[in-house]
Coordinates of C-alpha atoms in Angstrom, one line a residue:
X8 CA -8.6 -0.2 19.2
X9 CA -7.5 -3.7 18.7
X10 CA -3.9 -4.7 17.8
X11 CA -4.0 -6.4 14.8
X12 CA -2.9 -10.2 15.0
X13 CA -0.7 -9.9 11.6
X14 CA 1.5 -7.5 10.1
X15 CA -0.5 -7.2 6.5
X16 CA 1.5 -7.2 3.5
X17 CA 1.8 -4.1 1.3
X18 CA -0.7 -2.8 -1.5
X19 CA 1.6 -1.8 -4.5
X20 CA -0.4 0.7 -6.2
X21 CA 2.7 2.0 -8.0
X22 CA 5.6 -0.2 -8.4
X23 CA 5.5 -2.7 -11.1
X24 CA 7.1 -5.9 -9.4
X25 CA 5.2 -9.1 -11.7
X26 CA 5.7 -12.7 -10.0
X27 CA 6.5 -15.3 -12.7
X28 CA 5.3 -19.2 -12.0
X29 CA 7.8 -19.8 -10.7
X30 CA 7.3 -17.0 -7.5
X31 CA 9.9 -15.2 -8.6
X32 CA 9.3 -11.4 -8.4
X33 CA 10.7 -9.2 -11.5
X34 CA 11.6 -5.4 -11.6
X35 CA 9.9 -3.6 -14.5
X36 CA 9.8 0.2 -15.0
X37 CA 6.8 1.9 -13.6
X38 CA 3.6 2.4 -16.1
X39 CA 1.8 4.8 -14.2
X40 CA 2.1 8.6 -15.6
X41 CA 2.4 11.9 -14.0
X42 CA -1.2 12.7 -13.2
X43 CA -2.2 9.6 -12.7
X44 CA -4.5 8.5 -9.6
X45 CA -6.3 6.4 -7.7
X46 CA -9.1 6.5 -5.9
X47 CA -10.1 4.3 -3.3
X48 CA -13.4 4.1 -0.9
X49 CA -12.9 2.2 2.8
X50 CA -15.9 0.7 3.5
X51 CA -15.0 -0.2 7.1
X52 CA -13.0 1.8 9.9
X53 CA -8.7 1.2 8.8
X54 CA -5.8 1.9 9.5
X55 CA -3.3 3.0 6.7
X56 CA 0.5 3.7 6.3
X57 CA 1.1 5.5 3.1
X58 CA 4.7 5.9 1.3
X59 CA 6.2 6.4 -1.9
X60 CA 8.8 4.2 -1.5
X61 CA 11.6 6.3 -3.2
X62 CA 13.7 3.5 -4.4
X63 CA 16.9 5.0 -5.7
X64 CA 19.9 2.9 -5.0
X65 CA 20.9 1.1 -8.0
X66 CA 19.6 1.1 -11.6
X67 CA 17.1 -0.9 -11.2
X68 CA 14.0 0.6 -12.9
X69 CA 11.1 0.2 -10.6
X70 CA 10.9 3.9 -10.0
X71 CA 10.8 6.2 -13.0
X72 CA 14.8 5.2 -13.5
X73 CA 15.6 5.5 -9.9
X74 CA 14.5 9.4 -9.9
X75 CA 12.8 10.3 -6.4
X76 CA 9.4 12.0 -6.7
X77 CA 6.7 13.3 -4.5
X78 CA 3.8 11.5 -4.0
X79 CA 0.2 13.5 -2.5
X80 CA -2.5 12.2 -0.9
X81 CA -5.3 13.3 0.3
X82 CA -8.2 11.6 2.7
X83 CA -11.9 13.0 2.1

């Protein structure tokens, strides 16, 4: 296996971070819902990292009020 030639930038499924026009990047409260999925197909051989990035330190809402939850996933 090749190395890869860039460390690739994150894909947010859950965290709810817009960028204004400016390139600033906001903090909003999460939409997603308990229950809530998604399903994704790799159409080529990868390599992924998976977290749930349990942001909890300050009040900041970007994770369901700074409350820690499990995340699942499951490869098929």
């Amino acid at each position: 296996i090749e190395a890869p030639r860039f460390t690739p930038q994150p894909f947010n499924l859950w965290q709810n971070c817009p960028v204004a026009a400016d390139g600033a990047i906001g903090f909003e409260p999460v939409s997603a819902k308990p229950g809530d999925y998604m399903l994704l197909k790799a159409e080529m051989d990868c390599i992924v990292a998976m977290s749930a990035c349990p942001y909890d330190l300050d009040a900041i809402p970007v994770n369901a009020g700074g409350v820690v939850r499990d995340v699942h996933f499951e490869v098929s």
